[in-house]
Coordinates of C-alpha atoms in Angstrom, one line a residue:
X869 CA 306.6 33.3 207.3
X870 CA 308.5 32.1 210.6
X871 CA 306.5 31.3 213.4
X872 CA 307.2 29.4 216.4
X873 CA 304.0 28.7 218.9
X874 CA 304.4 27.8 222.8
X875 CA 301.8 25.1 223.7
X876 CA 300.8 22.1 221.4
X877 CA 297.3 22.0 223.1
X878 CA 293.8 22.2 220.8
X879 CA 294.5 25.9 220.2
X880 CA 298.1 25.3 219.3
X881 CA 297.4 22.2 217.6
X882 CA 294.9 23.9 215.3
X883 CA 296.8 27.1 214.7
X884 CA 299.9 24.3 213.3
X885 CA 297.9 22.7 211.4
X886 CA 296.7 25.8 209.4
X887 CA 299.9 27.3 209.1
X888 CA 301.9 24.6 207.8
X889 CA 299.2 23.5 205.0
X890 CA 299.7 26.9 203.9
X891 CA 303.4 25.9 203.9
X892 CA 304.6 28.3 206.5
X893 CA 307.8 27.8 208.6
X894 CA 306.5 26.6 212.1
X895 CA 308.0 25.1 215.5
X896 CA 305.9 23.9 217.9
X897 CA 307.3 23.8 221.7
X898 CA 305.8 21.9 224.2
X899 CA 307.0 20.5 227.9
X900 CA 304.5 17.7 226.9
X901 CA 306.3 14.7 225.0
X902 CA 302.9 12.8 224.4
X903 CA 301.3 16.3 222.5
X904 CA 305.0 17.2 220.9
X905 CA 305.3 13.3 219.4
X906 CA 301.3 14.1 218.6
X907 CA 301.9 17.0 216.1
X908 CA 305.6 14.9 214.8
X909 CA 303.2 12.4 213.8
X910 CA 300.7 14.1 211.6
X911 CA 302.0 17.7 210.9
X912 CA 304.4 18.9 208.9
X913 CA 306.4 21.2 211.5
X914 CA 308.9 21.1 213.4
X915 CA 308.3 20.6 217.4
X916 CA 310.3 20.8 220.2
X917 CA 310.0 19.5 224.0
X918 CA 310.8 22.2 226.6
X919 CA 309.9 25.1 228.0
X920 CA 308.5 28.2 225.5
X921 CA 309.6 30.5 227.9
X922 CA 313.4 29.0 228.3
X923 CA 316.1 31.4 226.3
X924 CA 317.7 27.8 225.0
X925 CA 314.1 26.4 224.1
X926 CA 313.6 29.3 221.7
X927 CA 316.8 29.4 219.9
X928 CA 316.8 25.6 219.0
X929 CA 313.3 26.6 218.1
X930 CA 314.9 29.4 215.2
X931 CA 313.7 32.7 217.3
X932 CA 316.5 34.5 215.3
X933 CA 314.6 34.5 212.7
X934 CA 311.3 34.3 213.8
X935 CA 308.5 36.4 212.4
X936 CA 306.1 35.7 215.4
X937 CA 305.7 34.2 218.4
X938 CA 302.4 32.8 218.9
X939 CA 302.0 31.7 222.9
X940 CA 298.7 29.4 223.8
X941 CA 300.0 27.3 227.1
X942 CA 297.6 26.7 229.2
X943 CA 299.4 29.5 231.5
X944 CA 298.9 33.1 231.1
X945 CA 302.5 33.9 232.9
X946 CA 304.3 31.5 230.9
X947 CA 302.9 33.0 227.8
X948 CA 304.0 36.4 229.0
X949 CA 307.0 35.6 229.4
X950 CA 307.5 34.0 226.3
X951 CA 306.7 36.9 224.4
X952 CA 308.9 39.2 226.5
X953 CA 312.3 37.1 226.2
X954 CA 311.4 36.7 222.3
X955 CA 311.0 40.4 222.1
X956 CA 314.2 41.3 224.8
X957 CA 316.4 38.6 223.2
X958 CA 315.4 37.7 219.9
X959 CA 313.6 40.4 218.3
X960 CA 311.0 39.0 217.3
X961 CA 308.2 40.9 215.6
X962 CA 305.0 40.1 216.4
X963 CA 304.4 38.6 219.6
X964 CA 300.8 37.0 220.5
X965 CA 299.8 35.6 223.6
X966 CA 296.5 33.8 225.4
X967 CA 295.7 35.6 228.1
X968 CA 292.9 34.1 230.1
X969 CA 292.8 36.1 233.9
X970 CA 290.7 38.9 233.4
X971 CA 292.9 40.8 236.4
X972 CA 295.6 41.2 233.5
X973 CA 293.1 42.4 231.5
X974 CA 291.2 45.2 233.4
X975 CA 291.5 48.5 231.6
X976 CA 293.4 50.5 234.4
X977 CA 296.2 48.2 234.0
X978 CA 296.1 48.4 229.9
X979 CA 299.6 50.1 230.1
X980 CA 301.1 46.8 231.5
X981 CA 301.0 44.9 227.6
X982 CA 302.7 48.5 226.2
X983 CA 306.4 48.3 224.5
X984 CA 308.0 49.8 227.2
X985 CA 307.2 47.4 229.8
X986 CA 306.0 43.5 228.7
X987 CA 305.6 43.9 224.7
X988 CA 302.5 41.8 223.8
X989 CA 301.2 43.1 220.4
X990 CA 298.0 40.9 220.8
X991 CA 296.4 39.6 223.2
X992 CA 293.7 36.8 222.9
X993 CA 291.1 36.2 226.0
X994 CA 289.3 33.2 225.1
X995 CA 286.3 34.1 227.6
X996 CA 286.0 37.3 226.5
X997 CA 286.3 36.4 222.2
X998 CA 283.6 33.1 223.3
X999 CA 281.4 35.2 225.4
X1000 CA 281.2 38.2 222.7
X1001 CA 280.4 35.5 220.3
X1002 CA 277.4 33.8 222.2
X1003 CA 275.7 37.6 223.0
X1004 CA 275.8 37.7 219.2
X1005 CA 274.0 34.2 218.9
X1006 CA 271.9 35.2 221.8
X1007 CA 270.6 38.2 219.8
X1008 CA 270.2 36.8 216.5
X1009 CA 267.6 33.5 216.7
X1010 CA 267.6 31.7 213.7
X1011 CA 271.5 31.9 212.9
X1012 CA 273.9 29.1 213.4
X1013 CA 276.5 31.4 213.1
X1014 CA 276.9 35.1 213.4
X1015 CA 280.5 37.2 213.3
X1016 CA 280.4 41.2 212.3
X1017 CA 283.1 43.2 210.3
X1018 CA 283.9 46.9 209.3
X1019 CA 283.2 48.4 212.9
X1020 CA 280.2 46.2 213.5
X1021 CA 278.1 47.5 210.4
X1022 CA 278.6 44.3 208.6
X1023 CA 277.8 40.6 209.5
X1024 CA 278.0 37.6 208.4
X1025 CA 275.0 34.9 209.5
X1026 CA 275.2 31.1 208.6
X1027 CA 271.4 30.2 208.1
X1028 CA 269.8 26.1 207.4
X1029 CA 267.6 26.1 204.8
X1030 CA 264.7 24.1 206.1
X1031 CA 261.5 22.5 204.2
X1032 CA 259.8 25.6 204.3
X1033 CA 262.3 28.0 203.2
X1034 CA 261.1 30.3 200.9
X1035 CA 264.5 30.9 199.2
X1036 CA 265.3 27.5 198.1
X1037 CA 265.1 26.5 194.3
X1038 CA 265.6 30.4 193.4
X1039 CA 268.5 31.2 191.2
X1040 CA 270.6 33.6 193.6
X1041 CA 270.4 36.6 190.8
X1042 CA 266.4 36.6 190.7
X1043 CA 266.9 37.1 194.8
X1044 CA 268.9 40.0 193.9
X1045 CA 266.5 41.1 191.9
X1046 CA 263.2 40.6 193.7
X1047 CA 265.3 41.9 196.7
X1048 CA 267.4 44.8 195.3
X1049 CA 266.8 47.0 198.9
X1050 CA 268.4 44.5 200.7
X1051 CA 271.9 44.6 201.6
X1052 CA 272.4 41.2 201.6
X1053 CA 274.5 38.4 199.2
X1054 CA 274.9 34.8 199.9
X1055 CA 278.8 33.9 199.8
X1056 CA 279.0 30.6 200.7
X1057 CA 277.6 26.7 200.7
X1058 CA 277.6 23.7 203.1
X1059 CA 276.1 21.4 201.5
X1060 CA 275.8 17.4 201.9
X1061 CA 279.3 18.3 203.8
X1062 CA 281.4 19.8 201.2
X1063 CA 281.7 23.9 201.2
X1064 CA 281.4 25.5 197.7
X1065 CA 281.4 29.5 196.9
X1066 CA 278.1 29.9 194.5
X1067 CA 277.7 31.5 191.5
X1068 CA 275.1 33.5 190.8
X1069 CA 273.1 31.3 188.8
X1070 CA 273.3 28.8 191.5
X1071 CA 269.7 27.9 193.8
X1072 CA 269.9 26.8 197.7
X1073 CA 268.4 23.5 198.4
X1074 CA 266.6 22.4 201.7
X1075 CA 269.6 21.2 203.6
X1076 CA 271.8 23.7 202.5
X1077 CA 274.1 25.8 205.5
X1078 CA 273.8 29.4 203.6
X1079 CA 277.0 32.2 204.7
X1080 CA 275.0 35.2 203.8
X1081 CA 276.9 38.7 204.2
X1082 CA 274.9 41.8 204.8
X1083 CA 274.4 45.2 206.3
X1084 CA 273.9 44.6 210.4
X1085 CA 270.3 46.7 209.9
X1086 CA 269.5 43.7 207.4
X1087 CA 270.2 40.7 209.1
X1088 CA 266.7 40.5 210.9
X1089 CA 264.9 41.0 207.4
X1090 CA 267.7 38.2 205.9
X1091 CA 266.8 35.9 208.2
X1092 CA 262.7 36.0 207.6
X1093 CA 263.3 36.1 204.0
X1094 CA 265.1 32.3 204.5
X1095 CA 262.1 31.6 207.1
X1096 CA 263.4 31.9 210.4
X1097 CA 261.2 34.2 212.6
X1098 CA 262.2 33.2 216.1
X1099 CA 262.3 35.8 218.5
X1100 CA 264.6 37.1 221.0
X1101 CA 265.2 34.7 224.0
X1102 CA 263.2 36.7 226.6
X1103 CA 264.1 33.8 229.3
X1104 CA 267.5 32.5 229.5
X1105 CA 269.1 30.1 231.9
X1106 CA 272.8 29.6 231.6
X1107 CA 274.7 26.2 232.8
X1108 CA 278.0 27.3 234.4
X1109 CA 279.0 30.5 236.2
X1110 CA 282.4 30.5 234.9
X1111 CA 284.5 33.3 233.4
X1112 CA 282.2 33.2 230.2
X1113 CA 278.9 32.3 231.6
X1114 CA 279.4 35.3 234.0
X1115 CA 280.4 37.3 231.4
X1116 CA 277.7 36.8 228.9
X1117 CA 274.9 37.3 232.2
X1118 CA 276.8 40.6 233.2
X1119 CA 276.5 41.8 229.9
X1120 CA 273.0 40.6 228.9
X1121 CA 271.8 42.8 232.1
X1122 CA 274.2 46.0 231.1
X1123 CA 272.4 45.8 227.7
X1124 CA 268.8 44.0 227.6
X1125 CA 267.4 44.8 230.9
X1126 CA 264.0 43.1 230.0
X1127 CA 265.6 39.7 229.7
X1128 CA 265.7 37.1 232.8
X1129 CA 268.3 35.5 233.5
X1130 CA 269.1 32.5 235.8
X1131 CA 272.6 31.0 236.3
X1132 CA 273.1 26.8 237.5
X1133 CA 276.5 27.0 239.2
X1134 CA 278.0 23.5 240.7
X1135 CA 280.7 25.1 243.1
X1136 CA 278.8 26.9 246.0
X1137 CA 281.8 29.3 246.5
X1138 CA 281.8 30.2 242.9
X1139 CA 277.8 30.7 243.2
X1140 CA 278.0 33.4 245.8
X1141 CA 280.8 35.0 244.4
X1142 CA 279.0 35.6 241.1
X1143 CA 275.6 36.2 242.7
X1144 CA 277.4 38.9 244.7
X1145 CA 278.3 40.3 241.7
X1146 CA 275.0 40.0 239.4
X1147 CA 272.1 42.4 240.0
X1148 CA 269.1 40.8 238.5
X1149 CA 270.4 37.5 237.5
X1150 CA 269.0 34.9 239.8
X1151 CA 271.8 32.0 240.5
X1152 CA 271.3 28.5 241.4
X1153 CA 273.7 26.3 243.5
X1154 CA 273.5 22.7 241.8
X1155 CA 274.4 20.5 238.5
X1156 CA 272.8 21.4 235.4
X1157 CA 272.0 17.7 234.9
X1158 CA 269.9 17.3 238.1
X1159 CA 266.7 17.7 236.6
X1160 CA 264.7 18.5 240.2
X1161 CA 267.7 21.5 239.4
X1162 CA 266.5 22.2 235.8
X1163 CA 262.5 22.3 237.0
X1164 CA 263.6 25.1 239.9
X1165 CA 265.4 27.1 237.3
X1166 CA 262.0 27.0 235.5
X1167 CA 263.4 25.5 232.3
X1168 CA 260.3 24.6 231.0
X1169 CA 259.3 27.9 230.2
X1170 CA 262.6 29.1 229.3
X1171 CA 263.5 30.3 225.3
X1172 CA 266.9 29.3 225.4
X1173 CA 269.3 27.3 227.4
X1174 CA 273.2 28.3 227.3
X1175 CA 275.6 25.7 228.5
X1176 CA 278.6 27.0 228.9
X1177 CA 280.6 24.4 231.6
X1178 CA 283.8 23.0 231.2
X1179 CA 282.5 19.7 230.6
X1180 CA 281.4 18.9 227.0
X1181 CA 279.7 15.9 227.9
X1182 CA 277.3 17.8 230.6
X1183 CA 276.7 20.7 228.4
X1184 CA 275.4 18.3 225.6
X1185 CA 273.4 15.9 228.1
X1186 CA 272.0 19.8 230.1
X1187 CA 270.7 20.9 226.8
X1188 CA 269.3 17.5 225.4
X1189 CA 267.3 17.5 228.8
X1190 CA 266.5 21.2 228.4
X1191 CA 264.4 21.1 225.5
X1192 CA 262.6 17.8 226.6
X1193 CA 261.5 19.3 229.5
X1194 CA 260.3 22.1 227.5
X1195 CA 262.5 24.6 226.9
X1196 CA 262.3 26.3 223.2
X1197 CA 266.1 26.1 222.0
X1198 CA 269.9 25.5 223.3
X1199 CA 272.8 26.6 222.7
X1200 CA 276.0 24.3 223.6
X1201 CA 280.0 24.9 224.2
X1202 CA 281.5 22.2 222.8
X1203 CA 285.5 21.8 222.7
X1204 CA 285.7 18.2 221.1
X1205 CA 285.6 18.0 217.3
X1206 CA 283.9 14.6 217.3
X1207 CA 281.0 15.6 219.7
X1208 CA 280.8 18.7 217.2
X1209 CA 279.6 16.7 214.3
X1210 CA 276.9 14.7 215.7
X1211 CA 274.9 18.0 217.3
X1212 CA 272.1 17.8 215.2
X1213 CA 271.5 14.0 215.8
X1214 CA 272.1 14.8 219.3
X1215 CA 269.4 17.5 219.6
X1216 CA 271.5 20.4 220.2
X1217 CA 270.2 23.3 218.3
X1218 CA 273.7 24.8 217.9
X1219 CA 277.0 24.8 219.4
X1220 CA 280.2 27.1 219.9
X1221 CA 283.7 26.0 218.8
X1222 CA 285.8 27.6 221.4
X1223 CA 289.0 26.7 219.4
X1224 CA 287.5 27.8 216.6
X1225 CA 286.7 30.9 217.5
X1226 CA 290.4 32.1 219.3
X1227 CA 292.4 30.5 216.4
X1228 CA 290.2 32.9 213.6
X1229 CA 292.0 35.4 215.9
X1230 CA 294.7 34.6 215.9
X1231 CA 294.8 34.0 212.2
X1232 CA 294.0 38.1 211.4
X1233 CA 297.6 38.8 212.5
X1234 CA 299.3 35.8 210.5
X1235 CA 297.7 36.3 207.1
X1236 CA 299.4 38.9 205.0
X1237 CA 298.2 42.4 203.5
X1238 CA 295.7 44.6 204.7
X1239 CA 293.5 41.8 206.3
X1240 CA 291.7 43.5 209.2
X1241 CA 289.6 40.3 210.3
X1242 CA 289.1 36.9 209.5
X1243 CA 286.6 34.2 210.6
X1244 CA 287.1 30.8 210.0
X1245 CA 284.3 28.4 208.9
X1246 CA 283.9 24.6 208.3
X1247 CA 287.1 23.5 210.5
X1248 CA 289.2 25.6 208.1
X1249 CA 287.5 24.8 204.6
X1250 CA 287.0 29.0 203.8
X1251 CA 287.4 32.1 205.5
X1252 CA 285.3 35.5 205.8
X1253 CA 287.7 38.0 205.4
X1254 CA 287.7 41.5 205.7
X1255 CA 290.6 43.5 204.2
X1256 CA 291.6 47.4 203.5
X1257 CA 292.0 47.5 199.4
X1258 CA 295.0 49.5 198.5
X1259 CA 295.6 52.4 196.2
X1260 CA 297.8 49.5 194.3
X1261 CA 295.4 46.5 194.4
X1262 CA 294.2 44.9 191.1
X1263 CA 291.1 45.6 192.5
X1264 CA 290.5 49.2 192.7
X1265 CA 289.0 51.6 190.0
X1266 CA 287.4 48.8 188.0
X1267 CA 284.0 46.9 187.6
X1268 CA 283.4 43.9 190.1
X1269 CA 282.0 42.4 187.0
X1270 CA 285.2 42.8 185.1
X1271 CA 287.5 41.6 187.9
X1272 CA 289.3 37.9 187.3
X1273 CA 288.8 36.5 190.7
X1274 CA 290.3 33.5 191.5
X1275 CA 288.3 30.3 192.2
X1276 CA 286.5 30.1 195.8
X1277 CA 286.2 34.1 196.4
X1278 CA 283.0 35.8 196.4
X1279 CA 282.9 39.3 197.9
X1280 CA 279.6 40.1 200.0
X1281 CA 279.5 43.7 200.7
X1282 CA 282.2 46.9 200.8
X1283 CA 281.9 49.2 203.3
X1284 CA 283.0 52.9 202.4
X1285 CA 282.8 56.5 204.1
X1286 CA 280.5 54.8 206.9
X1287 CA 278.2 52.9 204.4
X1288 CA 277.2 49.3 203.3
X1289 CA 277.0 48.9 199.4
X1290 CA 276.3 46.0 198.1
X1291 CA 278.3 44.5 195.4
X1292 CA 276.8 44.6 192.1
X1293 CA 278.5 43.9 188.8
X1294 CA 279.3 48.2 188.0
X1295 CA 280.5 49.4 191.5
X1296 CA 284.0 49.9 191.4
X1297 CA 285.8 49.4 194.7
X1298 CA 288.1 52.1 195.8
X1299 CA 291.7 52.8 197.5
X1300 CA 290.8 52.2 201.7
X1301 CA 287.5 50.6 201.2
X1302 CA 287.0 47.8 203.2
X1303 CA 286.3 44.5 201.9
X1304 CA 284.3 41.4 202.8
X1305 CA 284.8 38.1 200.7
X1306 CA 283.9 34.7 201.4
X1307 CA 287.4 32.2 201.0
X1308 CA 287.9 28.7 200.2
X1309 CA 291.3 27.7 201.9
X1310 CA 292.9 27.1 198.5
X1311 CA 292.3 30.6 197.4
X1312 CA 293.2 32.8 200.9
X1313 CA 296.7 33.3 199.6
X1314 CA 295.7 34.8 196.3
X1315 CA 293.0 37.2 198.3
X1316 CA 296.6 38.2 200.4
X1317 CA 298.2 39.1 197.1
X1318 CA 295.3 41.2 196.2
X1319 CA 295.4 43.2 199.4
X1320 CA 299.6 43.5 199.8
X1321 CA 301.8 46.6 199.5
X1322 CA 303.2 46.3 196.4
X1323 CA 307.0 47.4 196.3
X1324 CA 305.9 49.9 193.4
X1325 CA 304.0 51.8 196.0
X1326 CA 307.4 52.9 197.6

């Protein structure tokens, strides 16, 4: 596949990377020489210094024979534009843009992004993918992780194994078996940081990062089987009233009415704008790492703080003082990958990768075949994948237990006609079920192959 991406920033940075080590076709623009001579030096793609928006820019970039246009500047008109000169004068495709204003993205002006007017076939809104994604750790204590599939029925949790986890040392069959009403199947490893897919005679050890896929009615029940009863954040104080902090408070009073919530907003303006706005959500006019702030937003008898600034370094240093002034948990946004592997030492309880999160997006639309969703894990060491199986895939009308799948793919539940099954070694999966597996990077293009139109279909 040829695809050219506008912006060499984290995002585009990322989404290179992945693409060309899955030796794809990729150009990289950027009015940045210092990023462009960045990705020259360590990727294997080519990159370009000018304008992604500039006719010019994108034909020495090969938009002729683009596939897609990916466009992650840092501006949401540039991006736009972008996508509609590739579309008006090249053709291309597929055109994907970041789109970060939520006016552009109110629902009475949903006809703007149609084909007839500025041809955008997906649009990514970082706030909103980040903000859906904390409401989801919000709601499930106990998870490091948490990402839902197939309409919302399935999810996938990542959940430590700690010293009193009652699961460790079991060989993952006898939990199948001691277990059989629960939807529920443990696809994936992390463990003394290395990522393996388990077989079923495999055990968890204390230490170990479990992916466990199950039916969304299970995940509760999953989680206390593996020791991890906390409960539902009843008080919640969020650091930073930007886009996604006011987005995850709006929500948490649209849908959990009983929970209280208090915002810590630096910029005065900003605080009254958004306490305007919020019904029940109390806001606070002051940094989140003045303490005499912290004490008036009653951290010490909050469940869970949520710092969500634009500063790294104060959402880590907020939550650190958090919990030792007696609030239960945190929960930290964290862009830089080197802060992101020192949480635990740092005492942050767990963090959100917001690059992480819009280039799994991004990556549904680039990977081949019926894929309907993919979530990355690790920094890119596996994917959870949800895909349509085809009348003509090698998978369909046979036992799972007599399928040959590759290396690093374990499939943790098939939804069909509305319903979670799990999979056990005599269902056969069947033409438009949808499909949940567990990836290692090496083996995503061979799950592709098994979801693609084959040309005999035609």
């Amino acid at each position: 596949m040829k695809v050219i991406i506008c912006g060499a920033g984290r995002v585009g940075y990322g989404i290179a990377e992945r693409l060309a080590a899955e030796d794809n076709d990729v150009s990289v623009i950027d009015t940045s020489a210092t990023l462009v001579q960045a990705i020259r030096d360590t990727l294997d793609v080519r990159s370009y210094v000018g304008h992604g928006a500039h006719p010019d820019v994108l034909a020495q970039a090969g938009a002729e024979q683009a596939d897609m246009i990916i466009a992650v500047t840092l501006y949401d008109e540039i991006n736009m534009v972008a996508c509609q000169v590739a579309h008006s004068l090249f053709n291309v495709p597929t055109k994907i843009a970041r789109i970060r204003a939520q006016s552009y993205l109110k629902s009475h002006w949903a006809d703007l992004f149609s084909r007839d007017h500025m041809p955008i076939d997906v649009i990514i809104s970082p706030e909103v993918e980040v903000g859906q994604m904390v409401l989801r750790r919000i709601s499930l204590p106990g998870a490091t992780d948490a990402v839902r599939f197939a309409e919302d029925k399935v999810a996938m949790v990542a959940i430590e194994c700690l010293e009193d986890c009652p699961v460790v040392n079991t060989p993952l069959v006898q939990l199948s078996e001691l277990f059989p009403d629960l939807l529920a199947t443990v696809v994936g490893v992390w463990r003394n940081e290395k990522l393996f897919v388990p077989h079923s005679s495999d055990q968890l050890e204390t230490g170990d990062l479990a992916y466990v896929v199950c039916d969304r009615d299970h995940v509760r029940r999953t989680l206390g089987l593996f020791g991890h009863e906390e409960q539902e954040a009843g008080r919640i104080v969020i650091a930073g009233g930007g886009n996604i902090g006011y987005y995850v408070a709006a929500a948490i009073e649209e849908r959990q009415p009983k929970t209280r919530v208090k915002i810590i907003e630096a910029d005065r303006a900003r605080a009254v704008a958004i306490a305007d706005s919020l019904s029940r959500t109390v806001v606070l006019n002051g940094s989140s790492l003045d303490q005499d702030i912290l004490v008036e937003a009653d951290i010490q008898n909050a469940d869970l703080m949520v710092a969500l600034t634009n500063d790294d370094q104060a959402n880590i240093l907020s939550s650190v003082m958090a919990k030792r002034l007696g609030c239960k948990a945190n929960l930290a946004l964290i862009n830089t990958p080197s802060y992101q592997t020192l949480t635990k030492t740092m005492g942050i309880d767990a963090h959100i990768n917001p690059r992480a999160v819009t280039i799994s997006r991004i990556l549904q639309h680039v990977r081949r075949g019926r894929i309907r969703a993919v979530y990355s894990v690790q920094k890119g060491a596996a994917e959870v994948i949800e895909a349509e199986a085809l009348e003509t895939s090698p998978l369909v009308g046979k036992p799972l237990r007599s399928l040959e799948l590759p290396d690093g793919v374990r499939i943790g539940a098939i939804y069909r006609d509305k319903q979670v099954l799990r999979p056990d070694g005599s269902l056969k999966i069947k033409a438009k079920d949808r499909v949940v597996m567990f990836a290692s990077l090496e083996a995503v293009r061979h799950v592709e192959q098994m979801f693609r139109v084959s040309l005999e279909f035609f």
